[in-house]
Coordinates of C-alpha atoms in Angstrom, one line a residue:
M1 CA 17.3 -21.1 -15.9
I2 CA 19.2 -21.6 -12.7
K3 CA 22.0 -18.9 -13.2
N4 CA 19.2 -16.4 -14.6
I5 CA 17.3 -16.8 -11.6
L6 CA 20.7 -16.4 -9.6
S7 CA 21.5 -13.5 -12.1
F8 CA 18.0 -11.9 -10.9
L9 CA 18.6 -12.7 -7.4
N10 CA 22.4 -11.1 -7.4
E11 CA 21.0 -8.1 -9.4
F12 CA 18.4 -7.9 -6.4
K13 CA 21.4 -7.7 -3.8
K14 CA 23.5 -5.2 -5.5
N15 CA 20.6 -2.7 -5.7
K16 CA 20.7 -3.0 -1.6
G17 CA 17.7 -5.2 -2.1
G18 CA 18.2 -7.0 1.2
Y19 CA 17.9 -4.2 3.2
I20 CA 14.4 -3.5 1.5
A21 CA 13.7 -6.7 2.1
I22 CA 14.4 -6.6 5.4
S23 CA 12.3 -3.6 6.3
Q24 CA 9.7 -5.1 4.9
I25 CA 9.8 -8.2 6.8
V26 CA 10.4 -6.0 9.9
S27 CA 7.4 -3.3 8.9
K28 CA 5.2 -5.8 8.4
S29 CA 5.8 -8.0 11.5
A30 CA 5.5 -5.0 13.6
M31 CA 1.9 -3.7 11.8
I32 CA 0.5 -7.0 12.1
V33 CA 1.6 -7.8 15.5
N34 CA -0.1 -4.5 16.4
S35 CA -2.8 -6.0 15.2
F36 CA -2.8 -8.8 17.0
F37 CA -2.4 -7.0 20.2
I38 CA -5.1 -5.0 19.3
V39 CA -7.9 -7.5 18.3
R40 CA -7.1 -8.9 21.4
M41 CA -7.5 -5.4 24.0
L42 CA -11.0 -4.0 21.9
T43 CA -14.5 -5.3 22.1
K44 CA -14.9 -6.2 18.6
E45 CA -17.9 -3.1 18.5
E46 CA -14.5 -0.7 19.1
F47 CA -12.4 -2.7 16.7
G48 CA -15.0 -2.8 14.3
S49 CA -15.3 1.1 14.4
V50 CA -11.5 1.4 14.2
S51 CA -11.2 -0.6 11.0
L52 CA -13.7 1.1 9.7
A53 CA -11.9 4.9 10.3
L54 CA -8.5 3.4 9.3
S55 CA -10.5 1.4 5.8
I56 CA -11.5 5.7 5.4
L57 CA -8.0 6.9 6.1
S58 CA -6.9 3.7 3.5
F59 CA -9.3 4.6 1.0
L60 CA -7.9 8.3 1.0
M61 CA -4.0 7.7 1.5
P62 CA -3.3 7.6 -2.8
F63 CA -4.7 11.7 -2.1
I64 CA -1.8 12.4 0.8
N65 CA -0.3 15.7 -1.0
M66 CA -2.9 15.5 -4.1
G67 CA -0.2 12.5 -5.3
S68 CA 2.9 15.0 -5.5
Q69 CA 5.1 11.8 -4.4
N70 CA 3.8 10.0 -7.4
G71 CA 5.6 12.6 -9.4
L72 CA 8.4 12.7 -7.4
L73 CA 9.2 9.0 -8.0
R74 CA 8.6 9.1 -12.0
F75 CA 10.3 12.6 -12.7
G76 CA 12.6 11.8 -9.4
S77 CA 13.9 8.8 -11.2
L78 CA 14.5 10.2 -14.5
V79 CA 16.4 13.2 -14.1
S80 CA 20.0 12.2 -13.4
T81 CA 21.5 15.2 -11.7
S82 CA 21.5 15.2 -7.8
N83 CA 20.3 19.2 -8.1
E84 CA 17.8 18.6 -10.0
K85 CA 16.6 15.6 -8.0
D86 CA 16.7 18.3 -4.4
I87 CA 14.8 21.3 -6.7
L88 CA 11.8 18.7 -7.1
S89 CA 12.5 17.1 -3.6
N90 CA 11.7 20.8 -2.3
Y91 CA 9.3 21.6 -4.9
N92 CA 7.5 18.5 -3.6
F93 CA 7.7 19.0 0.2
K94 CA 6.5 22.5 0.1
T95 CA 3.5 22.7 -2.2
G96 CA 2.6 18.8 -1.4
N97 CA 2.3 19.4 2.4
A98 CA 0.1 22.8 1.6
L99 CA -2.8 20.4 -0.2
N100 CA -2.6 17.8 2.2
T101 CA -5.3 19.9 4.1
I102 CA -7.8 19.2 1.5
T103 CA -7.2 15.4 2.0
I104 CA -7.8 15.8 6.0
I105 CA -10.9 17.7 5.2
I106 CA -12.4 15.5 3.0
F107 CA -11.6 12.4 5.7
L108 CA -13.2 14.2 8.7
I109 CA -16.6 14.6 6.4
I110 CA -16.8 10.8 5.0
C111 CA -16.6 9.6 8.9
L112 CA -19.1 12.2 9.8
F113 CA -21.6 10.4 7.6
F114 CA -20.7 7.3 9.2
S115 CA -21.3 8.7 12.9
T116 CA -24.7 8.5 13.7
K117 CA -24.3 4.7 13.3
Y118 CA -21.1 3.9 14.5
N119 CA -20.0 4.7 18.3
Y120 CA -16.8 6.9 18.7
L121 CA -15.8 7.1 15.3
V122 CA -15.8 10.9 15.4
T123 CA -13.5 11.4 18.0
I124 CA -11.4 8.5 16.3
S125 CA -11.6 10.7 12.7
L126 CA -10.6 13.6 14.8
I127 CA -7.6 11.8 15.9
L128 CA -6.1 9.9 13.1
S129 CA -6.8 13.2 10.8
F130 CA -2.9 13.8 12.1
R131 CA -2.5 10.4 10.6
L132 CA -2.3 11.8 7.6
V133 CA 0.4 14.7 7.9
S134 CA 2.4 11.5 9.7
L135 CA 2.1 9.5 6.7
S136 CA 2.8 12.6 4.2
F137 CA 6.4 13.4 5.8
F138 CA 6.8 9.7 5.9
Y139 CA 6.2 9.4 2.5
Q140 CA 8.4 12.7 1.0
I141 CA 11.6 11.5 2.8
R142 CA 11.2 7.9 1.7
I143 CA 10.8 8.6 -1.8
D144 CA 13.6 11.4 -2.0
Y145 CA 15.7 8.4 -1.3
Q146 CA 14.6 6.4 -3.3
I147 CA 15.2 8.7 -6.1
R148 CA 18.6 8.8 -5.1
N149 CA 19.3 4.8 -5.4
N150 CA 19.9 4.6 -1.6
N151 CA 17.9 1.4 -0.3
Y152 CA 19.3 1.6 2.8
A153 CA 18.3 4.7 3.9
Y154 CA 14.9 3.7 2.9
A155 CA 14.7 1.1 4.4
I156 CA 15.7 1.7 7.6
T157 CA 13.3 4.9 7.6
D158 CA 10.7 2.0 6.7
M159 CA 11.6 0.1 9.8
L160 CA 11.6 3.2 11.9
F161 CA 8.2 4.4 11.0
N162 CA 6.4 1.2 11.7
V163 CA 8.6 0.0 14.6
F164 CA 8.4 3.0 16.7
T165 CA 4.6 3.1 15.7
L166 CA 4.6 -0.5 17.2
I167 CA 6.2 0.3 20.5
V168 CA 4.3 3.5 21.1
S169 CA 0.8 1.4 20.2
L170 CA 2.1 -1.6 22.8
F171 CA 2.2 0.7 25.5
L172 CA -0.7 4.1 24.8
S173 CA -3.0 0.8 24.1
F174 CA -2.1 -0.7 27.6
F175 CA -3.1 2.4 29.4
F176 CA -5.8 4.0 27.4
G177 CA -7.2 0.9 25.2
M178 CA -9.2 1.8 21.9
Y179 CA -8.1 6.0 22.1
G180 CA -4.1 5.5 23.0
Y181 CA -4.5 2.6 19.2
V182 CA -5.5 5.5 17.6
I183 CA -3.3 7.9 19.3
S184 CA -0.2 5.6 18.5
L185 CA -1.2 5.6 14.8
S186 CA -1.3 9.3 14.5
M187 CA 1.7 11.0 16.4
S188 CA 4.4 10.2 14.7
F189 CA 4.4 13.3 12.2
I190 CA 5.7 14.6 15.9
F191 CA 9.3 12.8 15.2
F192 CA 9.1 13.0 11.5
S193 CA 8.5 17.1 11.6
F194 CA 12.2 17.4 12.9
K195 CA 13.0 15.3 9.9
V196 CA 11.8 17.1 7.1
K197 CA 12.6 20.5 8.1
K198 CA 16.4 18.8 8.2
H199 CA 16.1 16.9 5.0
F200 CA 14.1 19.4 2.7
K201 CA 16.1 23.1 3.1
A202 CA 14.6 25.4 1.4
K203 CA 16.9 26.4 -1.8
P204 CA 16.3 28.7 -4.6
Y205 CA 16.3 27.6 -8.2
K206 CA 16.4 29.4 -11.4
K207 CA 14.6 26.6 -13.6
F208 CA 12.5 23.8 -12.6
P209 CA 13.8 20.4 -14.0
V210 CA 10.7 19.1 -15.4
S211 CA 7.5 20.5 -16.9
K212 CA 5.0 21.6 -13.9
K213 CA 2.0 20.5 -16.2
E214 CA 3.9 17.1 -17.0
F215 CA 4.7 16.6 -13.2
W216 CA 0.5 17.5 -11.8
N217 CA -0.9 15.8 -14.3
Y218 CA 1.2 12.4 -13.5
S219 CA 0.6 13.4 -10.2
F220 CA -2.4 13.4 -10.2
G221 CA -3.5 11.2 -12.5
S222 CA -1.5 8.2 -10.5
S223 CA -3.5 9.5 -6.7
I224 CA -6.8 8.5 -9.4
A225 CA -5.2 5.7 -10.1
N226 CA -3.7 4.8 -6.8
F227 CA -7.2 5.6 -5.4
L228 CA -9.5 3.3 -7.9
H229 CA -7.0 0.6 -7.2
G230 CA -7.2 0.7 -3.7
S231 CA -10.9 1.4 -3.2
I232 CA -11.0 -2.4 -3.9
S233 CA -9.3 -3.2 -0.9
S234 CA -11.9 -1.1 1.2
L235 CA -14.9 -1.3 -0.8
D236 CA -15.4 -4.4 0.1
T237 CA -14.9 -3.1 4.1
F238 CA -17.6 -0.2 3.3
M239 CA -20.1 -2.6 1.8
V240 CA -20.3 -5.0 4.7
G241 CA -20.5 -2.0 7.6
Y242 CA -23.8 -1.0 5.0
F243 CA -24.8 -4.8 4.6
L244 CA -24.1 -6.3 7.9
S245 CA -22.4 -5.0 11.3
A246 CA -19.3 -3.7 13.4
T247 CA -19.6 -7.4 14.3
S248 CA -18.9 -8.7 10.8
I249 CA -16.3 -5.6 10.4
A250 CA -14.2 -7.2 12.6
E251 CA -14.9 -10.5 11.5
Y252 CA -13.7 -9.6 8.0
R253 CA -10.9 -7.4 9.0
I254 CA -9.8 -10.3 10.6
S255 CA -10.2 -12.8 7.8
S256 CA -7.9 -10.4 5.8
I257 CA -4.9 -9.1 7.3
I258 CA -3.0 -12.1 7.1
P259 CA -3.6 -12.8 3.3
L260 CA -3.5 -9.3 2.3
N261 CA 0.1 -8.6 4.5
L262 CA 1.3 -11.3 1.9
F263 CA 1.8 -8.9 -0.4
F264 CA 5.0 -7.4 0.4
L265 CA 6.7 -10.6 -0.9
A266 CA 6.4 -9.1 -4.2
Q267 CA 7.1 -5.2 -3.0
M268 CA 10.3 -5.8 -2.0
F269 CA 11.4 -6.5 -5.1
V270 CA 9.0 -3.9 -6.6
V271 CA 10.0 -1.3 -4.6
T272 CA 13.4 -2.2 -4.8
D273 CA 13.7 -2.5 -8.9
Y274 CA 11.0 0.6 -9.5
P275 CA 13.9 3.5 -10.5
K276 CA 14.8 0.8 -13.0
F277 CA 11.2 0.3 -14.2
V278 CA 11.0 3.8 -15.3
K279 CA 14.7 4.2 -17.3
N280 CA 14.0 1.1 -19.1
H281 CA 10.8 1.8 -20.2
T282 CA 11.3 1.6 -24.0
N283 CA 13.5 -1.9 -22.9
K284 CA 11.2 -4.5 -23.8
K285 CA 13.9 -7.0 -23.4
Y286 CA 14.0 -5.6 -20.0
F287 CA 11.1 -6.5 -19.1
Q288 CA 11.0 -9.8 -21.0
T289 CA 13.8 -11.0 -18.7
Y290 CA 12.4 -9.7 -14.9
L291 CA 9.2 -11.1 -15.7
K292 CA 10.5 -14.9 -16.8
N293 CA 12.9 -14.6 -13.6
Y294 CA 9.9 -13.2 -11.2
F295 CA 7.4 -15.8 -12.4
I296 CA 9.4 -18.9 -11.4
I297 CA 10.2 -17.5 -8.2
F298 CA 6.7 -16.6 -7.1
L299 CA 5.1 -19.9 -8.8
F300 CA 7.1 -22.1 -6.3
I301 CA 6.1 -18.8 -2.9
G302 CA 2.7 -18.5 -3.8
F303 CA 2.4 -23.2 -4.2
L304 CA 4.1 -23.1 -0.6
L305 CA 1.2 -20.6 0.5
I306 CA -1.5 -22.6 -0.4
I307 CA 0.0 -25.8 1.1
V308 CA 0.3 -23.8 4.5
F309 CA -2.4 -22.3 4.7
S310 CA -4.5 -25.0 3.3
L311 CA -3.3 -27.1 5.9
F312 CA -2.9 -25.0 8.9
G313 CA -4.5 -21.9 8.4
D314 CA -8.0 -22.4 11.5
Y315 CA -4.8 -23.1 13.7
I316 CA -3.1 -20.1 12.8
I317 CA -6.2 -17.8 13.2
K318 CA -6.9 -18.8 16.4
L319 CA -3.0 -18.7 17.6
L320 CA -2.9 -15.4 16.3
F321 CA -6.2 -13.7 16.9
G322 CA -7.5 -16.1 19.9
N323 CA -10.6 -18.4 20.1
N324 CA -13.3 -15.6 19.5
Y325 CA -11.6 -15.9 15.4
Y326 CA -11.0 -18.8 13.4
A327 CA -10.5 -19.4 9.7
T328 CA -13.9 -18.8 7.5
S329 CA -14.1 -19.3 4.0
A330 CA -13.5 -16.1 3.4
F331 CA -10.5 -16.5 4.9
Y332 CA -9.5 -18.8 1.9
V333 CA -10.8 -17.3 -0.7
L334 CA -9.0 -14.6 0.3
I335 CA -5.7 -16.4 0.6
L336 CA -5.9 -17.7 -3.2
I337 CA -6.3 -14.1 -4.4
S338 CA -3.5 -12.9 -2.8
V339 CA -1.3 -15.6 -4.7
F340 CA -2.8 -14.2 -7.4
C341 CA -1.6 -10.8 -6.6
L342 CA 2.0 -11.6 -6.0
L343 CA 2.0 -13.6 -9.8
I344 CA 0.1 -10.7 -12.0
L345 CA -1.5 -7.6 -10.4
I346 CA 1.5 -6.4 -8.3
P347 CA 4.2 -6.3 -10.7
F348 CA 2.3 -6.1 -14.3
G349 CA 0.1 -2.7 -12.1
N350 CA 3.8 -1.0 -11.3
I351 CA 5.3 -2.0 -14.6
T352 CA 2.1 0.0 -16.0
A353 CA 2.9 3.1 -14.1
A354 CA 6.1 2.9 -14.4
L355 CA 5.9 2.9 -18.4
G356 CA 3.7 5.5 -18.1
L357 CA 0.1 3.9 -19.0
L358 CA -2.4 6.1 -16.7
K359 CA -5.2 5.7 -18.4
K360 CA -4.6 1.9 -18.4
N361 CA -4.1 2.0 -14.8
I362 CA -7.5 4.2 -14.4
F363 CA -9.7 1.7 -16.9
A364 CA -8.5 -1.5 -15.1
S365 CA -9.2 0.1 -11.8
V366 CA -12.4 1.4 -12.8
G367 CA -13.7 -1.8 -14.0
A368 CA -12.7 -3.8 -10.9
M369 CA -14.6 -1.6 -9.4
L370 CA -17.7 -1.8 -11.2
I371 CA -17.3 -5.7 -10.7
Q372 CA -16.6 -6.0 -7.2
I373 CA -19.5 -3.3 -6.1
V374 CA -22.3 -5.6 -8.3
I375 CA -21.0 -8.8 -7.0
G376 CA -20.9 -7.6 -3.6
V377 CA -24.3 -6.0 -4.1
L378 CA -25.6 -9.5 -5.1
L379 CA -23.6 -12.0 -2.5
I380 CA -23.0 -9.7 0.7
P381 CA -27.0 -9.3 1.4
H382 CA -26.4 -13.6 1.1
Y383 CA -23.6 -14.7 1.8
G384 CA -22.0 -12.2 4.4
I385 CA -18.2 -11.9 4.4
L386 CA -17.8 -14.9 2.0
G387 CA -19.2 -12.6 -0.5
A388 CA -16.9 -9.7 0.1
A389 CA -13.7 -12.2 -0.3
L390 CA -16.0 -12.9 -3.5
S391 CA -16.4 -9.4 -5.0
T392 CA -12.6 -8.9 -4.0
G393 CA -11.3 -11.7 -5.8
F394 CA -13.3 -10.8 -9.5
A395 CA -12.3 -7.5 -9.0
Y396 CA -8.4 -7.7 -9.0
L397 CA -8.4 -10.8 -11.5
F398 CA -10.2 -8.1 -13.5
S399 CA -7.4 -5.8 -12.5
G400 CA -4.5 -8.1 -12.8
F401 CA -5.3 -9.2 -16.2
Y402 CA -6.1 -5.7 -18.0
N403 CA -2.3 -4.8 -16.8
M404 CA -1.1 -7.9 -18.0
F405 CA -2.8 -7.1 -21.5
A406 CA -1.6 -3.3 -21.5
V407 CA 1.9 -4.0 -21.1
Y408 CA 1.5 -6.5 -23.4
K409 CA -0.1 -4.5 -26.2
Y410 CA 2.5 -1.2 -25.0
F411 CA 5.1 -3.5 -26.1
K412 CA 3.8 -5.0 -29.0
K413 CA 3.4 -1.5 -30.6
N414 CA 7.1 -0.3 -29.1

């Protein structure tokens, strides 16, 4: 067993997974530090309004470029030559950026719907619309490195984006408060605009290396699947905002920051190995070996996380966010759910995507959303943010086990 785990970790190291791990740690640390700082800078009402706008943006992130980056990741991993990868990347850059305008318009319309109840939301949403441009450029550059197995460049790009955002955020938030914060989240497109122009030079090509119909079917299908799955982490905030108040949004946001950011522990493995998932989509033995070693590692990590936060959760929350906040029951529920996601949801959710099982991904997310809405409507008015945490927990449980069963059935047939 130890030999297999060491082999698993050596393969991770061979694929430059160490750079991905470092970038995930640095990037998540930058995001969390940014959250710690801004919580102390803003009032609960301001933080609640910003959190709502960011939740709406997160809700729509799967439709950045109408999902063309999803097609680039899958088909760019399947094609073999550098020239074919160039063609796909340039097509994604040109067409995806044009389609991103649709996502920006939808974002602004949704924000206007909430603007009568929440102060500042109109101005915040106008500024944050530029973040969709920044993220578009960021995803395109990062995925281009990923499909070429250049995990070092992927990691550097990831760290630069998040550290740059942190530094600018600390500076602008200190002098301009809430508006400085949202400007800092949105202005990195200025830096990336120069990068993408240099990186994606238009090149004539005679033949598109894959079927455009298949490319867009997968791209848009993945967007829908990712949108539905991502909605699970946004619907709870929307329901808290609808049933409760901006203050409750802030309290729920604080309860979820640490648990949801623990996902990076699994993502650093999945990001490193995703191109191999695609290439081995018919290799049952590969996935059996991979998952066996993955489970052993993350069972230990999950057990350790539960012990640490059970003993020191309240101290950690007060240390990081100040005495105005504390470790609620919602926080402890979300910690347990995050451990489940590390073990089941994240690996199997990504494997179903790599296998091309988009319908299964969509069914899992639709079922999870329905469960979350029903439980949320029943529990949030009576139990507050604990009800929101429980609704999210049951949604993730359903989605994780559904994806696991889908992968099992796929390899049973093949």
